[in-house]
mmCIF file of C-alpha atoms in Angstrom:
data_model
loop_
_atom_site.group_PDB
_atom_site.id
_atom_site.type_symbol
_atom_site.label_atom_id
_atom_site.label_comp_id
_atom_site.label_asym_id
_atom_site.label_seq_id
_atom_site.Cartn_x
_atom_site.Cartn_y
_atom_site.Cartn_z
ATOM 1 C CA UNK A 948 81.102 -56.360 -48.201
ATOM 2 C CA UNK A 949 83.371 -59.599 -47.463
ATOM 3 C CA UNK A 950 79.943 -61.347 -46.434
ATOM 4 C CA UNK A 951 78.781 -61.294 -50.380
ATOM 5 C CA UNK A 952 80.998 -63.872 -50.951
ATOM 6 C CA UNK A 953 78.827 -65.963 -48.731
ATOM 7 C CA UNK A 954 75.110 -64.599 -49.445
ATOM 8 C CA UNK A 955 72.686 -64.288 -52.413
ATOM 9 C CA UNK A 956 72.612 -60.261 -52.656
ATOM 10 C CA UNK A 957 73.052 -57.186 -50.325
ATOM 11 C CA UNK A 958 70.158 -54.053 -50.500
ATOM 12 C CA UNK A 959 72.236 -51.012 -49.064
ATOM 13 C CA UNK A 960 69.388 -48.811 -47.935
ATOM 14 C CA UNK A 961 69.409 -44.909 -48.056
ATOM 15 C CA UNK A 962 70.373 -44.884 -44.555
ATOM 16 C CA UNK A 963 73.784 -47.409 -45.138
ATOM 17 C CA UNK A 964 72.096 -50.674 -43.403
ATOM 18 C CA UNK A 965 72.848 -53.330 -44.980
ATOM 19 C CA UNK A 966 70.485 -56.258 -45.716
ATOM 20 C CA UNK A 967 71.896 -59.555 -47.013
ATOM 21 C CA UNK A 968 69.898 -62.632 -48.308
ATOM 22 C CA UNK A 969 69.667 -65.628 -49.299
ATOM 23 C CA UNK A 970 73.065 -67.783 -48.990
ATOM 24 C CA UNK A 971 75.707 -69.105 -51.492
ATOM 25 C CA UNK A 972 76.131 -72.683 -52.604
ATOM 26 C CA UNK A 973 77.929 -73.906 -55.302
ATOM 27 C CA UNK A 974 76.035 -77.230 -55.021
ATOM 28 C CA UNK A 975 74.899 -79.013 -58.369
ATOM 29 C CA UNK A 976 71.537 -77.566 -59.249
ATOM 30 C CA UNK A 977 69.601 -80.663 -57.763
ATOM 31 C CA UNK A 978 70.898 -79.818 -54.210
ATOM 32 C CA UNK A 979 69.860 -76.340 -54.607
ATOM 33 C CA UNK A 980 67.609 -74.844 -51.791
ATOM 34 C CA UNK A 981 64.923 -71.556 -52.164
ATOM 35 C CA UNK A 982 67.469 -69.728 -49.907
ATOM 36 C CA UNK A 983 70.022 -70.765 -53.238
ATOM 37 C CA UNK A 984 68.369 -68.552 -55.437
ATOM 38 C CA UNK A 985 67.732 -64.550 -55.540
ATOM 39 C CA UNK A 986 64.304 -64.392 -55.990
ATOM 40 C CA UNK A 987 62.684 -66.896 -53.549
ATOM 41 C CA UNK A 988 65.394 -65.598 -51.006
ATOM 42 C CA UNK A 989 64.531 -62.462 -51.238
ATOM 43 C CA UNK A 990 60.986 -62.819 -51.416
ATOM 44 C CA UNK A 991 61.401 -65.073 -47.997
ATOM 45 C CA UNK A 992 64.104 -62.526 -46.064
ATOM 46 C CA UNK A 993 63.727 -59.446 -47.751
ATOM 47 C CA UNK A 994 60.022 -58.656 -49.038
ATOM 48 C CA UNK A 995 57.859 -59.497 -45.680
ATOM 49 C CA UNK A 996 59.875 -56.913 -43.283
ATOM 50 C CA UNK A 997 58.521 -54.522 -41.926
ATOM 51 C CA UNK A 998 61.044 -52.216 -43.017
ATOM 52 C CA UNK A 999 60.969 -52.738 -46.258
ATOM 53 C CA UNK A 1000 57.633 -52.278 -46.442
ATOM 54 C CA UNK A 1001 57.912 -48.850 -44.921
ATOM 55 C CA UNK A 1002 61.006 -48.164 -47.209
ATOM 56 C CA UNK A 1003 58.628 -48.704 -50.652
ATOM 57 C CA UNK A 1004 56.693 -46.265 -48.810
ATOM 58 C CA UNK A 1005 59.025 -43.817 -48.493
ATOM 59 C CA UNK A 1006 61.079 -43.606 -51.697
ATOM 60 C CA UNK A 1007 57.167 -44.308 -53.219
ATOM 61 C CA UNK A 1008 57.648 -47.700 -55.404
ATOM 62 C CA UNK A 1009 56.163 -51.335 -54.975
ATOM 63 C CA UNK A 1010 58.117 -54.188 -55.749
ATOM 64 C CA UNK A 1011 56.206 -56.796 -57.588
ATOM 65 C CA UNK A 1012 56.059 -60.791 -58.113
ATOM 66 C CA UNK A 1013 58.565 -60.117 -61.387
ATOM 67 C CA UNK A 1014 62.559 -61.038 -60.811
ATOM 68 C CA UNK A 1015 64.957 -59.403 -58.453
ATOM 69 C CA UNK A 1016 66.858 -59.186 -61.617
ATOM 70 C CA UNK A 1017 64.214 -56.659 -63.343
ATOM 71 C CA UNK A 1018 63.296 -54.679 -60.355
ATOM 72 C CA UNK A 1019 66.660 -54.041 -59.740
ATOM 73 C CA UNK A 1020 66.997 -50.824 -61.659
ATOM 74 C CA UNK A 1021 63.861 -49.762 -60.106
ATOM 75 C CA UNK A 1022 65.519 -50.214 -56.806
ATOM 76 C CA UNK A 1023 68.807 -48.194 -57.698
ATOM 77 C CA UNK A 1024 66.413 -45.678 -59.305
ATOM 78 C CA UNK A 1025 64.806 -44.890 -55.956
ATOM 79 C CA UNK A 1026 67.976 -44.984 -53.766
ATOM 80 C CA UNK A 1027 69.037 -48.765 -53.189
ATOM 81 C CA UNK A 1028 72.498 -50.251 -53.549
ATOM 82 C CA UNK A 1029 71.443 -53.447 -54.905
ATOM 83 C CA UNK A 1030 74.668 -55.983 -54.908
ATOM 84 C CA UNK A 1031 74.380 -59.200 -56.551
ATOM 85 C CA UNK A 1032 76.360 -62.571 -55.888
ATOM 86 C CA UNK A 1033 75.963 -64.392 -59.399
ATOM 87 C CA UNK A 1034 78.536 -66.838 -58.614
ATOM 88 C CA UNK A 1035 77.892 -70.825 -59.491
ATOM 89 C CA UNK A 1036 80.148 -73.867 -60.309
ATOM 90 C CA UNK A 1037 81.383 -74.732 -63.684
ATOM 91 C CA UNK A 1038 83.533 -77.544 -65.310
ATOM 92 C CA UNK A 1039 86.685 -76.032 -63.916
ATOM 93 C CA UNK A 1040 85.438 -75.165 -60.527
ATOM 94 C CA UNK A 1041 83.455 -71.918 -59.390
ATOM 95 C CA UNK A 1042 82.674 -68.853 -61.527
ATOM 96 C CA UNK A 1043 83.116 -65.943 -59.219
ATOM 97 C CA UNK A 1044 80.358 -63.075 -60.195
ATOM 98 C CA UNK A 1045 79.630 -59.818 -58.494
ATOM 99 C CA UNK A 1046 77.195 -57.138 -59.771
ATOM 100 C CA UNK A 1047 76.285 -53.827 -57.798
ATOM 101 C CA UNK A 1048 73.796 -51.379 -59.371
ATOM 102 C CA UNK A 1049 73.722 -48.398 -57.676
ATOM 103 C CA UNK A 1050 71.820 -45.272 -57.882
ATOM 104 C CA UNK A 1051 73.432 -41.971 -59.362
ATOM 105 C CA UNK A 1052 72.921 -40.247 -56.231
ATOM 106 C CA UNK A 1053 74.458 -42.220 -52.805
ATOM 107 C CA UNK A 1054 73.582 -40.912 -49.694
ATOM 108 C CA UNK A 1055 76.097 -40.109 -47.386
ATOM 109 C CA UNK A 1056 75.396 -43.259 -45.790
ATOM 110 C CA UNK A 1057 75.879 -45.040 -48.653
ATOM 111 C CA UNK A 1058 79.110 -43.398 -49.376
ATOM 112 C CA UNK A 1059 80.728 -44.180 -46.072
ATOM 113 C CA UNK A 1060 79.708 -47.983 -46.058
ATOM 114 C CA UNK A 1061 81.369 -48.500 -49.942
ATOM 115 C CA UNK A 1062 84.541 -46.489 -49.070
ATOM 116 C CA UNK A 1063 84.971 -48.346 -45.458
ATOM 117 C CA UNK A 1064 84.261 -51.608 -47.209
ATOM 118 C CA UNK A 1065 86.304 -50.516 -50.366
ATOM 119 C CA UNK A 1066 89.351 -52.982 -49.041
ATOM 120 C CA UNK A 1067 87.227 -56.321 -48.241
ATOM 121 C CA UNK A 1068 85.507 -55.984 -51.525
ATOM 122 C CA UNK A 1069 88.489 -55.746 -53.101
ATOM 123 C CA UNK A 1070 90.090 -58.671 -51.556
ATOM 124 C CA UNK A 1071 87.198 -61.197 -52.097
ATOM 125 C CA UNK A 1072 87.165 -59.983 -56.098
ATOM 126 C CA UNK A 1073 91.067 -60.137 -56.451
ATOM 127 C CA UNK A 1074 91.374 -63.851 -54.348
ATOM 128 C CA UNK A 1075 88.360 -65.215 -55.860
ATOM 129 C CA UNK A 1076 89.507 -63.846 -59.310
ATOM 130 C CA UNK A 1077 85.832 -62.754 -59.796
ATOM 131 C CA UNK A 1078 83.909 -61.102 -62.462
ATOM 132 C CA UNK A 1079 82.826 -57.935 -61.516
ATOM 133 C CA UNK A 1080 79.917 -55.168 -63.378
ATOM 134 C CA UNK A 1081 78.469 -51.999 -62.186
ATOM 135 C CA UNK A 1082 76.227 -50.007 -63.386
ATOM 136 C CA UNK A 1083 73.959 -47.255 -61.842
ATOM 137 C CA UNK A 1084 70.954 -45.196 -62.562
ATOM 138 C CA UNK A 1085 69.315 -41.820 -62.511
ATOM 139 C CA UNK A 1086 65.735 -41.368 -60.800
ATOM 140 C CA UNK A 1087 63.903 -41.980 -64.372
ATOM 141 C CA UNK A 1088 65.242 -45.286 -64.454
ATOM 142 C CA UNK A 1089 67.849 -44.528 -67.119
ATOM 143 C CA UNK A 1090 71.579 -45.299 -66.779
ATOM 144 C CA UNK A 1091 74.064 -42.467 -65.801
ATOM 145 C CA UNK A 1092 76.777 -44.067 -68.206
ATOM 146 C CA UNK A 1093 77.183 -44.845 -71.641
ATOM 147 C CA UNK A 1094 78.420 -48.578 -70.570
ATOM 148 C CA UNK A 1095 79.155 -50.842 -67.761
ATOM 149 C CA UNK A 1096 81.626 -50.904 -65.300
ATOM 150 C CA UNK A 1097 84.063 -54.232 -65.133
ATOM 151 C CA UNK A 1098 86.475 -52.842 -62.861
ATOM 152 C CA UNK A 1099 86.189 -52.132 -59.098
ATOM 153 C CA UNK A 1100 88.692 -49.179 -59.111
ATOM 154 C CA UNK A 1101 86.960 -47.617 -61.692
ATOM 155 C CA UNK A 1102 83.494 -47.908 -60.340
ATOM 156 C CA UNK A 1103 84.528 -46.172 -57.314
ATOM 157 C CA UNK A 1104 86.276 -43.514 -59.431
ATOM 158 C CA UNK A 1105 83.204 -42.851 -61.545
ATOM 159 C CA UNK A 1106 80.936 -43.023 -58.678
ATOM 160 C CA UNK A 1107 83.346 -40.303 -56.356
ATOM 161 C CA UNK A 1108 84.461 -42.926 -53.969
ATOM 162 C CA UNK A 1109 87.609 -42.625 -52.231
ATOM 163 C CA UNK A 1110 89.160 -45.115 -51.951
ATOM 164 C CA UNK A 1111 92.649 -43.981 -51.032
ATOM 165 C CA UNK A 1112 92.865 -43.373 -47.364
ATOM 166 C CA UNK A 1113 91.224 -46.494 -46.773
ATOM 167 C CA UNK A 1114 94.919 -48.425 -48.854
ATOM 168 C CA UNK A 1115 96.707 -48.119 -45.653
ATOM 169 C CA UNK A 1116 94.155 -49.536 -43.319
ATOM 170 C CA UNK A 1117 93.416 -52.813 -42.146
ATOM 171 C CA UNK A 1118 90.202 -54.560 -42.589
#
């Protein structure tokens, strides 16, 4: 998950593809492109594949013209990692933000990309001194925990994710 440093958001789909959009800039607002911002990138890369298409078909929802930001628990709900790069500039320089919302239920798939990408994660969050949340939900929509998640250790802890044999290996 290194690359989320340099994109807008990552879908992780059922079957542990992963789908980035949009790109990173921590231009002033006026510079700003569509591919700057979640929804218009994802409704440009994301929502006209054919793929994704077929993958509303399959877990049966239908993403609509509201936010990324709404539909995200939707997502999670029916079986998407959805990670978020809410990063922008600020009077002292950049504001690091990464948000993943994750369904209750990975798929084995799903597990094996977030514990083999457990280290890069880690790295980009620790030398970007980012802000990090997590939250996930059942298939009614509802979140499986009482509050958020603001660490990256503990996410993968509450989630079952080891993260241990993957210490002593490179990236």
């Amino acid at each position: 998950m290194k690359n989320i440093e340099f994109v807008k958001g990552i879908l992780i789909t059922p079957d542990g593809q992963k789908h980035p959009f949009g790109k990173q800039s921590y231009e002033s607002v006026k510079n700003l492109k569509k591919e700057n911002y979640h929804d218009s990138a994802f409704n440009d890369e994301i929502l006209p594949q054919s793929w994704f298409q077929k993958l509303q078909e399959e877990l049966g929802f239908e993403y609509t013209t509201d936010t990324i930001h709404r539909q995200l628990m939707t997502m999670a709900a029916k079986g998407i990692i959805v990670m978020l790069n809410g990063s922008n500039p600020n009077q002292y320089g950049e504001y690091n933000v990464y948000c993943i919302h994750t369904p209750k239920k990975l798929s084995s798939a799903q597990k094996e990309v977030l514990e083999n990408d457990y280290l890069s994660f880690k790295e980009v969050i620790e030398r970007k001194n980012a802000y990090f949340e997590a939250d996930g939900f059942d298939e009614n929509e509802n979140y499986i925990w009482n509050d958020f998640v603001y660490n990256l250790d503990e996410f993968y802890d509450r989630m079952n994710l080891n993260r241990e044999e993957y210490k002593g290996k490179g990236r």
